[in-house]
CSV table of C-alpha atoms in Angstrom, one decimal:
chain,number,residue,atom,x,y,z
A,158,UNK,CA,142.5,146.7,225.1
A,159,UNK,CA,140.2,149.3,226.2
A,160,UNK,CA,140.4,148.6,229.9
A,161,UNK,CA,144.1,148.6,229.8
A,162,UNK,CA,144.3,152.2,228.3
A,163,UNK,CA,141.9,153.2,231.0
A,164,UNK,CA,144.2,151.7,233.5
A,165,UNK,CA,147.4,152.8,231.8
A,166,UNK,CA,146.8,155.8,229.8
A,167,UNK,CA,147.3,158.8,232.9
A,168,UNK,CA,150.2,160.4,233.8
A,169,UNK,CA,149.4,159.0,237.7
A,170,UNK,CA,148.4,155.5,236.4
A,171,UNK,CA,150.2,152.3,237.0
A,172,UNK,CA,153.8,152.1,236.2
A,173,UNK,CA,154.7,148.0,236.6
A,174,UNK,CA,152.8,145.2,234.9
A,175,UNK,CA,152.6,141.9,236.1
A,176,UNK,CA,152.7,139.9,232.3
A,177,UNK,CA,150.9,136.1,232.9
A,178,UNK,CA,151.2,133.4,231.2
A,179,UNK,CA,149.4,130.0,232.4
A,180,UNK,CA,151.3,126.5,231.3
A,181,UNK,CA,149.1,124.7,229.0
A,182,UNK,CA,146.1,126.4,230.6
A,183,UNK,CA,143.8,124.3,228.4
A,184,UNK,CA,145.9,120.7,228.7
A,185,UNK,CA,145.9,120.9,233.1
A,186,UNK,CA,142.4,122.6,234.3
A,187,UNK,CA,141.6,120.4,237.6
A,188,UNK,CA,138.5,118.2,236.4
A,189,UNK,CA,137.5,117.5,240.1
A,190,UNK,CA,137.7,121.8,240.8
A,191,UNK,CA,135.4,122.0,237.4
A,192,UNK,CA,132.8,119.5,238.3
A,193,UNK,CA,132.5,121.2,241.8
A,194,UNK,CA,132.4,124.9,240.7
A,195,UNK,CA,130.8,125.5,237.4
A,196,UNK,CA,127.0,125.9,237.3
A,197,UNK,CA,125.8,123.3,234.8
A,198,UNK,CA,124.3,119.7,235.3
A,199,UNK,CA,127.1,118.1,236.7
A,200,UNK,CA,127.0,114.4,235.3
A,201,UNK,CA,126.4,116.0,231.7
A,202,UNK,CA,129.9,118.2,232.3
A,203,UNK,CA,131.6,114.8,233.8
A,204,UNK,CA,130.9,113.5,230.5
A,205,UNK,CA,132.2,116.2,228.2
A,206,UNK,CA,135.4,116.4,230.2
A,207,UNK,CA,135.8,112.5,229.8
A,208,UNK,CA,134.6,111.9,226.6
A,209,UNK,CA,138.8,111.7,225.3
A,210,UNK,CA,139.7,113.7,221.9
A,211,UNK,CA,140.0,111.4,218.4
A,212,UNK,CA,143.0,112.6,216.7
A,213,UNK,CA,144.0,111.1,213.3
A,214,UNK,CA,141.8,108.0,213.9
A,215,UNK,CA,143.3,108.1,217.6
A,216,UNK,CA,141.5,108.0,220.9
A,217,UNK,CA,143.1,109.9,223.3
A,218,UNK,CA,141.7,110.0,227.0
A,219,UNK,CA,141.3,113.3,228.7
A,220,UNK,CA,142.2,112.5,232.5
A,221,UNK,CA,142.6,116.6,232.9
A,222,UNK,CA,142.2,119.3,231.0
A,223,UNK,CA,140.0,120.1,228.4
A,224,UNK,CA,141.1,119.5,224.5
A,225,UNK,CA,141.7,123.0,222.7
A,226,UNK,CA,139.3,123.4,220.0
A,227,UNK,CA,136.8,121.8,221.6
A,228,UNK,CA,133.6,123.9,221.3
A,229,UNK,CA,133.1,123.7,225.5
A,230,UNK,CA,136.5,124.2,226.2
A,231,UNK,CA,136.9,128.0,226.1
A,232,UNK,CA,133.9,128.4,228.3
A,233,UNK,CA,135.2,125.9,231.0
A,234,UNK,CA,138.4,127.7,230.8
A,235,UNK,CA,136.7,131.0,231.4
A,236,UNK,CA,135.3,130.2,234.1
A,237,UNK,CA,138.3,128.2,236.0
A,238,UNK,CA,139.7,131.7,236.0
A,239,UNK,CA,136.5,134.0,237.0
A,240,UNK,CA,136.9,135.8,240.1
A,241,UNK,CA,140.5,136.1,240.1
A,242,UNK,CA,140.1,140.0,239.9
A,243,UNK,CA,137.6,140.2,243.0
A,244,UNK,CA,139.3,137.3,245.1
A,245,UNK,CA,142.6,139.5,245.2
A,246,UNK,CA,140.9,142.9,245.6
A,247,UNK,CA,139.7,140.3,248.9
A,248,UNK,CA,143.0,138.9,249.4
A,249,UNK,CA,144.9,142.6,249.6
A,250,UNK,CA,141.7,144.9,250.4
A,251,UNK,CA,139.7,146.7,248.6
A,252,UNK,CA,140.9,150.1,249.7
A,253,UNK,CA,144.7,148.9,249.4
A,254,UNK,CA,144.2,147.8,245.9
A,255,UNK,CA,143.1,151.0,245.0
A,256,UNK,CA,146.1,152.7,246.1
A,257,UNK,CA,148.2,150.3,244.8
A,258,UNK,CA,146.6,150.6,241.2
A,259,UNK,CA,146.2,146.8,241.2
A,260,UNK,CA,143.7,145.9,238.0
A,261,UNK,CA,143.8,142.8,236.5
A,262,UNK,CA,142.8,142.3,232.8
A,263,UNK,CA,142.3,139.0,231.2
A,264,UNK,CA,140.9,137.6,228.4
A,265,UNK,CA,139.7,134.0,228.2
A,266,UNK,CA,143.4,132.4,229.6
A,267,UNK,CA,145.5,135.3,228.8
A,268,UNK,CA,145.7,138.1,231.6
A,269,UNK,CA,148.3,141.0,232.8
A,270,UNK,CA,148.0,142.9,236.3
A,271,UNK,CA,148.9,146.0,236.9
A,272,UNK,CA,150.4,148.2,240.4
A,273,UNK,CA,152.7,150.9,241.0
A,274,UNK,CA,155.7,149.0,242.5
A,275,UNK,CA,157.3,145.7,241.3
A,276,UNK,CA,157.8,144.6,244.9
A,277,UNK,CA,154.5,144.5,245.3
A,278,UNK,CA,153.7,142.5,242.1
A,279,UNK,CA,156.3,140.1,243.3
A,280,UNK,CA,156.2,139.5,246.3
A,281,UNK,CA,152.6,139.9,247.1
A,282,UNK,CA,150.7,139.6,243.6
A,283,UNK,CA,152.5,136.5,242.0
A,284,UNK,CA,152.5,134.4,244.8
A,285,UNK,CA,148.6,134.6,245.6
A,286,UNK,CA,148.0,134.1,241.4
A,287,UNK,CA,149.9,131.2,242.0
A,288,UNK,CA,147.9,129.7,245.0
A,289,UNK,CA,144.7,130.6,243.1
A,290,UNK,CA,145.6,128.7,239.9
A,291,UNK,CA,146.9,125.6,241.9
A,292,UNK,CA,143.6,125.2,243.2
A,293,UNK,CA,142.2,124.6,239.6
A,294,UNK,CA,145.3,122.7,238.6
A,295,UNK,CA,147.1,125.2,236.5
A,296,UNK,CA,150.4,126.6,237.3
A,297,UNK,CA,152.7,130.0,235.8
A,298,UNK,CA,154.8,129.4,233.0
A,299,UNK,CA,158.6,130.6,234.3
A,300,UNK,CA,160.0,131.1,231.5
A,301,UNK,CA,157.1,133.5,230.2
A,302,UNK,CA,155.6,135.2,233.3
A,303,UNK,CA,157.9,138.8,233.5
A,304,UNK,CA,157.1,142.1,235.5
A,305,UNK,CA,157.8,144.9,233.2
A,306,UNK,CA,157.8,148.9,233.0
A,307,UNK,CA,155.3,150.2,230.9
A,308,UNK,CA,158.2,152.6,229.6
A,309,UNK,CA,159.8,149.1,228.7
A,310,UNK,CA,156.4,148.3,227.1
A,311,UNK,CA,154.4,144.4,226.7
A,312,UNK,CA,152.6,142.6,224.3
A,313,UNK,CA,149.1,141.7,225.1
A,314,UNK,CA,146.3,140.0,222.2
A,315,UNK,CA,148.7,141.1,219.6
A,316,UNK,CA,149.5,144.4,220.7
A,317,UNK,CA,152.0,146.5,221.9
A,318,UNK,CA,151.3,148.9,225.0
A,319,UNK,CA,154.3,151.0,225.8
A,320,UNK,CA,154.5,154.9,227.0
A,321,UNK,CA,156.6,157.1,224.7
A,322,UNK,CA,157.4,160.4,226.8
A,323,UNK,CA,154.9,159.5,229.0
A,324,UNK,CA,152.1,158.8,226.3
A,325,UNK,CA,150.9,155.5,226.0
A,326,UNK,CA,150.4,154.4,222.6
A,327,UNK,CA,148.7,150.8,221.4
A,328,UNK,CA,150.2,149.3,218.4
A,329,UNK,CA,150.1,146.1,216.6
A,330,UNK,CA,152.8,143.6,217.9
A,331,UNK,CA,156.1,142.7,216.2
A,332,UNK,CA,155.9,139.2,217.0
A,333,UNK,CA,152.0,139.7,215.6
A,334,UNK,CA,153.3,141.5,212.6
A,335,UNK,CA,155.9,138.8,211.6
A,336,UNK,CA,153.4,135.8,212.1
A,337,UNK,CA,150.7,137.9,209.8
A,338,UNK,CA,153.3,138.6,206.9
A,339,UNK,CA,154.3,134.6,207.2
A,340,UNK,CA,150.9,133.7,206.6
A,341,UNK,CA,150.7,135.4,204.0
A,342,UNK,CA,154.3,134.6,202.4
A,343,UNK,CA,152.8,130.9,202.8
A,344,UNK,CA,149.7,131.7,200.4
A,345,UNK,CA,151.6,133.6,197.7
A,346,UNK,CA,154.4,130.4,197.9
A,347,UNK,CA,151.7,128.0,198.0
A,348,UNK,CA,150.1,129.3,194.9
A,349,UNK,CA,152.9,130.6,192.5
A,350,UNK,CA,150.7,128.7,189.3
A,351,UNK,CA,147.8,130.4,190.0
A,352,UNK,CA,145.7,132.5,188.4
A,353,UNK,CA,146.5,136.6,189.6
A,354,UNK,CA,142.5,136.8,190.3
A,355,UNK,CA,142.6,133.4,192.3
A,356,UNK,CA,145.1,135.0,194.4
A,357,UNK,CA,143.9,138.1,194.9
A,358,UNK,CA,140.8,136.7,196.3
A,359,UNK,CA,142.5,133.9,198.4
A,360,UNK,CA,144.9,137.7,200.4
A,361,UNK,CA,141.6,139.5,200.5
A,362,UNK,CA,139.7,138.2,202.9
A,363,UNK,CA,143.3,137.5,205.3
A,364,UNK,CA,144.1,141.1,204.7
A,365,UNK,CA,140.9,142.9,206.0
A,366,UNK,CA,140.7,140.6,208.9
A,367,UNK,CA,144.0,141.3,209.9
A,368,UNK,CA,143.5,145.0,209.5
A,369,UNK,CA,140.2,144.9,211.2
A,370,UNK,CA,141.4,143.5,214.2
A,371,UNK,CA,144.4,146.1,214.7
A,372,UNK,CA,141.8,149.1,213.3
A,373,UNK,CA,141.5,150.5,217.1
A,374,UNK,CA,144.8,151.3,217.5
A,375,UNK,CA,148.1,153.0,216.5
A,376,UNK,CA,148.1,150.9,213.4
A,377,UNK,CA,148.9,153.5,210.3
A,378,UNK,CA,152.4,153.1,209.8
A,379,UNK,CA,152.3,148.5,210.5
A,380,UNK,CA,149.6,148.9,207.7
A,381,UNK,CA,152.3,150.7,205.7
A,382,UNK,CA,154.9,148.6,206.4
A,383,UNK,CA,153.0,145.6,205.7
A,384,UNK,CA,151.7,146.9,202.4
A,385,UNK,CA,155.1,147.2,201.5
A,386,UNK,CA,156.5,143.9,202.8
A,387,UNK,CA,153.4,142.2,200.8
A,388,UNK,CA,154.0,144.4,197.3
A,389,UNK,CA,157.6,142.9,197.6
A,390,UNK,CA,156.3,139.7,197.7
A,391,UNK,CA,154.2,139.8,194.5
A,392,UNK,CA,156.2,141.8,192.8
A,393,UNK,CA,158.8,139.2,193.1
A,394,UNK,CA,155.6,136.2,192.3
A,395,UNK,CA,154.9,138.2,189.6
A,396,UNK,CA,158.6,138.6,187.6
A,397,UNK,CA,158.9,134.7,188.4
A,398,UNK,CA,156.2,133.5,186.4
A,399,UNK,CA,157.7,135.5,183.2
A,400,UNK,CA,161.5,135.2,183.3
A,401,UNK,CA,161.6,136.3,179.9
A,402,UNK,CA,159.6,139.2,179.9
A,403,UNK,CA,160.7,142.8,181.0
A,404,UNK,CA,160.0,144.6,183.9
A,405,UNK,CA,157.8,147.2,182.4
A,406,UNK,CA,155.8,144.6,181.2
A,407,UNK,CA,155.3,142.9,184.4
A,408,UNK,CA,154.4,146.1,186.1
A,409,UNK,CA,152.1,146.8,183.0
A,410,UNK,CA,150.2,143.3,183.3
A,411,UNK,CA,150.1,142.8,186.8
A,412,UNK,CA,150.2,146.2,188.8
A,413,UNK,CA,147.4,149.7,187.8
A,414,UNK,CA,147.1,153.0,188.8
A,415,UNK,CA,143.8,153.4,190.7
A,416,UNK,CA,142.6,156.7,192.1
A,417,UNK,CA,145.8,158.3,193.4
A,418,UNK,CA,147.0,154.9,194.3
A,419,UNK,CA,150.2,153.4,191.7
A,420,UNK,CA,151.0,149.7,191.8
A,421,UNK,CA,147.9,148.3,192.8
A,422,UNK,CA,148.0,144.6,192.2
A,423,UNK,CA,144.9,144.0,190.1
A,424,UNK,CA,143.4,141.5,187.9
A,425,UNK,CA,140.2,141.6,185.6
A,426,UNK,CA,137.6,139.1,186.4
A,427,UNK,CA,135.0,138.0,183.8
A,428,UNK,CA,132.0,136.1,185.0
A,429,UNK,CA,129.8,133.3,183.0
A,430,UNK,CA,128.1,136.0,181.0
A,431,UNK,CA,131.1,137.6,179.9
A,432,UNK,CA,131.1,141.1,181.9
A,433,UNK,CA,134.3,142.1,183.1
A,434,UNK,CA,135.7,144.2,186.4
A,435,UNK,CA,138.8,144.8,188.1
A,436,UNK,CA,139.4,143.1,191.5
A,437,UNK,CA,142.3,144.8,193.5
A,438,UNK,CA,144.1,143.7,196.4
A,439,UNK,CA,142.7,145.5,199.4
A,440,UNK,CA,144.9,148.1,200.8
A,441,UNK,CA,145.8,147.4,204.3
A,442,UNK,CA,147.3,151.5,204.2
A,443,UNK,CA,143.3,152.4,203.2
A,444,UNK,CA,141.8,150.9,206.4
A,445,UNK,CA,140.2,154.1,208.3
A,446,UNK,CA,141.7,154.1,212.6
A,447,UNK,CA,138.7,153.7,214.7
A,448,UNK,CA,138.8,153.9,218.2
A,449,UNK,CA,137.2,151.2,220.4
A,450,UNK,CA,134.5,152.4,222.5
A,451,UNK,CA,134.1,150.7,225.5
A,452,UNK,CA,131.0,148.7,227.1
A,453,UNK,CA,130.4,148.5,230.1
A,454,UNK,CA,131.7,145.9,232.3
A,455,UNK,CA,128.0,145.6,234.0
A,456,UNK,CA,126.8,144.8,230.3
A,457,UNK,CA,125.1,141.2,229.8
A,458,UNK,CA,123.8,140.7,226.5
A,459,UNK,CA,121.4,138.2,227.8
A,460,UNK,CA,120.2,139.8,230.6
A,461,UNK,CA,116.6,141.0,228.9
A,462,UNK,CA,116.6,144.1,230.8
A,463,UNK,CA,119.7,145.2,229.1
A,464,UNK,CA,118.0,144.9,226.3
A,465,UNK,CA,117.9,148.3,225.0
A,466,UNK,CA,121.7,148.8,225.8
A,467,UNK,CA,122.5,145.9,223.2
A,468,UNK,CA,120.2,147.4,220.7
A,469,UNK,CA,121.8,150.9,220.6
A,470,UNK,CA,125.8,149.1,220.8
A,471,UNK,CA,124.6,146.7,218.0
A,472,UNK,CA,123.3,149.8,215.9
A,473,UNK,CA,126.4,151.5,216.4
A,474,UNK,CA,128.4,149.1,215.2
A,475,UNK,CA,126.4,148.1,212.4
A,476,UNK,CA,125.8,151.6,211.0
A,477,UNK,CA,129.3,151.5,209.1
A,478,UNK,CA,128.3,148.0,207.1
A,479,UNK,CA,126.7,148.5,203.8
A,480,UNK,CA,124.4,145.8,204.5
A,481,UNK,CA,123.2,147.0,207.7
A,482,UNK,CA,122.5,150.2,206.1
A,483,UNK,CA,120.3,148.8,203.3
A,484,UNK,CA,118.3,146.8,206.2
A,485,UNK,CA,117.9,150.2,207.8
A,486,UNK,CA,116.2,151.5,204.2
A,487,UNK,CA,114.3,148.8,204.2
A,488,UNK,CA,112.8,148.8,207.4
A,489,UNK,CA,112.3,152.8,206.8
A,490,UNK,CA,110.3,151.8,203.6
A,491,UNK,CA,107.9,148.8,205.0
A,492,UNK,CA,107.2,151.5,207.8
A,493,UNK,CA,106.2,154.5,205.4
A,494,UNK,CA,108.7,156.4,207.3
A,495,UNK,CA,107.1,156.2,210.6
A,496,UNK,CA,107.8,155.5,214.3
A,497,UNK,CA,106.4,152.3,214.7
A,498,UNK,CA,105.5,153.2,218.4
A,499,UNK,CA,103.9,156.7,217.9
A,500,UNK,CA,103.4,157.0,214.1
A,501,UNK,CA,105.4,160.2,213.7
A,502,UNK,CA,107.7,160.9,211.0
A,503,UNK,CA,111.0,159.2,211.3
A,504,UNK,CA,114.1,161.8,210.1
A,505,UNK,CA,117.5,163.0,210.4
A,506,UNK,CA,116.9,165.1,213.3
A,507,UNK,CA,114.3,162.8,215.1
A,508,UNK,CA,116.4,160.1,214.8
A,509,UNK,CA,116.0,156.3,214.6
A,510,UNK,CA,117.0,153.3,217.6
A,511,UNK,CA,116.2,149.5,215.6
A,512,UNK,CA,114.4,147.3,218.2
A,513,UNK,CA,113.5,143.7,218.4
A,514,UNK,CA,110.2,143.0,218.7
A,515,UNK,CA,111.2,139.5,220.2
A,516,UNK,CA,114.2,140.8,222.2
A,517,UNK,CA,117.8,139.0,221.5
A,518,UNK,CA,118.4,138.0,224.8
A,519,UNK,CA,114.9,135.9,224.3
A,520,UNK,CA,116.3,134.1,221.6
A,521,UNK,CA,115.1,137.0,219.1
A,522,UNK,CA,116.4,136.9,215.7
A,523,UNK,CA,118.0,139.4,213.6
A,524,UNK,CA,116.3,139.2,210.7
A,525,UNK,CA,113.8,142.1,209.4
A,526,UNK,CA,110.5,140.3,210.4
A,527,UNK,CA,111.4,140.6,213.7
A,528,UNK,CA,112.9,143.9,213.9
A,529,UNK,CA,111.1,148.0,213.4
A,530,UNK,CA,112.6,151.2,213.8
A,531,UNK,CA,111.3,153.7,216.8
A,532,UNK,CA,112.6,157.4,217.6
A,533,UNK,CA,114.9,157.1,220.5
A,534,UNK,CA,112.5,158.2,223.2
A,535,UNK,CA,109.8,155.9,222.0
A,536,UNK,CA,112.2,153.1,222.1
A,537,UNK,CA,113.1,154.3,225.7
A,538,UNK,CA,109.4,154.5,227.0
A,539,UNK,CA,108.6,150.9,225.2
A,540,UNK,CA,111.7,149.3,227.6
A,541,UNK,CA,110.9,151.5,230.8
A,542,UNK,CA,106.8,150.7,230.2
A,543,UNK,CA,106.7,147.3,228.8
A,544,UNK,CA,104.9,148.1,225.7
A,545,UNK,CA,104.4,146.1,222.9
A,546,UNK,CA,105.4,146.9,219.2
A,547,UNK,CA,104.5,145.0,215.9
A,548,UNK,CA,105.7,144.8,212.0
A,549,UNK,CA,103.4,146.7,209.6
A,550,UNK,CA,100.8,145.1,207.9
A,551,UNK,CA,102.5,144.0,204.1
A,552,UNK,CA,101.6,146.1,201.1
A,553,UNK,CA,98.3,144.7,199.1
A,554,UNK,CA,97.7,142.3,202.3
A,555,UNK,CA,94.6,141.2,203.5
């Protein structure tokens, strides 16, 4: 997503995209092309790619291909297609790309190229994607392969990119959209006997993945639609389950004002000791926009000289989850406050990196034995010199 706004998002940028889709990319990967390419013991790979798939008590052999859902799979498949960006930037030149605004984008199987003329795509493009996929077995899907205008706009991972007076703008799919709300029109039907608190817990957790996902982009009013579509839907569980009753007592039993919020669907919970609290069904509408920052496509988070790089993108990311945060007062605590490298003060205005004393990339863990906080120029020295860091001794200890 973020390396398509990059090479969308300009008023001189790329106009055409080539949309790809590979026929049963998983079910027709070459097994011979596999066996000679990938990097990995090669009588061990022979085996995973014959081993056949058991479905419902059923042994199926796997003459080509690799079954989907198979924990191997999506790696194999990842790298059938690796290099398909630097073998055409080969194929038309490196310099000619460039002023064709060819890019190509992919993601595991899924992939969309980019240029400024639809000739070119056609005639040049798709024909060598097509002679690079052969190779491996795979072939184009016809039907679903389509060279658009980015005016026209394309879905891609569930979005939709399309320029709007020559803005480009990212929002969740319709065809995205509709499959979420049918999920969860599926749970609500599947459980109209249920207990309200039951349900509310079994939407959660769908809900605030769903919004998660689409958080990076131009999601505000699909949340509000969604909200909508979903308040419908209980509203309409709720009034079923009491035919009798009126409507003002449905809303009265079922939906609450919280905060400046009406209509919440919400349920109290007591637990085995008899306390009782209000869960609510999470607000797709309250999920904040949060735009994606990009890494670096040189990035290798097991590459141990990298290490430093991961450490600051983990921290970044981690910063806006309660949990993380209360590791972070932790840590601050065991360490009296202190730079773990230099033994100064640790503040606001000093600021704080969290490094692994084992690094990640090592086989580190993440757990708070193995991590201590260091100002941001100690934990740059300690990369660039080699040094060493380790955990306080424990209160009381020996």
């Amino acid at each position: 997503m973020g390396q398509l706004f990059v090479c969308l998002s300009k008023r001189v940028s790329a106009q055409w995209v080539l949309e790809a889709d590979i026929h049963g990319c998983f079910d027709h990967i070459n097994h011979d092309w596999l066996i000679d390419n990938v990097p990995t013991d090669k009588s061990t790979l022979r085996k995973w790619l014959k081993a056949g798939v058991v479905h419902k008590g059923q042994l199926t052999a796997t003459d080509a291909g690799t079954p989907q859902g198979g924990i191997i799979s999506p790696t194999l498949a990842n790298m059938a297609l690796d290099g398909l960006e630097t073998l055409l930037r080969q194929h038309l030149g490196i310099a000619r790309s460039k002023k064709l605004k060819i890019n190509v984008v992919r993601y595991a199987d899924d992939f969309v190229i980019t240029g400024n003329a639809p000739d070119i795509l056609e005639a040049e493009v798709k024909p060598w994607v097509e002679q690079f996929l052969a190779s491996r077995g795979l072939r184009l899907s016809t039907e679903k392969t389509h060279i658009t205008h980015i005016d026209q706009g394309f879905d891609f991972l569930g979005w939709n990119f399309r320029k709007y007076s020559g803005k480009l703008l990212i929002k969740p799919s319709k065809k995205n959209a509709q499959a979420f709300y049918r999920k969860v029109k599926e749970v609500i039907d599947a459980h109209k006997s249920s207990k309200q608190v039951d349900l509310i817990r079994l939407l959660n957790p769908i809900l605030r993945g769903w919004a998660n996902y689409h958080q990076p982009v131009v999601a505000k009013q699909a949340y509000s639609r969604m909200d909508y579509r979903i308040f419908i839907r209980l509203w309409r569980w709720a009034k079923r389950r009491h035919p009798n009753k009126s409507l003002h007592w449905v809303r009265r039993n079922y939906f609450r004002s919280i905060g400046d919020q009406a209509w919440v669907f919400t349920a109290t919970d007591v637990d085995e000791k008899g306390g009782k609290k209000e869960i609510a069904l999470y607000s797709l509408a309250s999920t904040p926009i949060e735009r994606h920052k990009k890494t670096s496509g040189e990035f290798n988070p097991f590459d141990p000289a990298m290490e430093e790089m991961g450490e600051k993108l983990r921290t970044e990311r981690m910063l806006k989850k309660l949990k993380y945060r209360t590791q972070v007062v932790s840590l601050f605590k065991s360490q009296k406050g202190l730079c773990m490298l230099c033994n100064q003060p640790l503040n606001k205005e000093t600021g704080w990196h969290d490094h692994h004393i084992i690094y990640r990339s090592q086989g580190g863990r993440d757990s708070l034995d193995n991590r201590v906080l260091l100002h941001p120029i100690c934990h740059q020295r300690l990369h660039a010199r080699g040094l060493k860091v380790t955990k306080p001794a424990l209160s009381g200890a020996l």
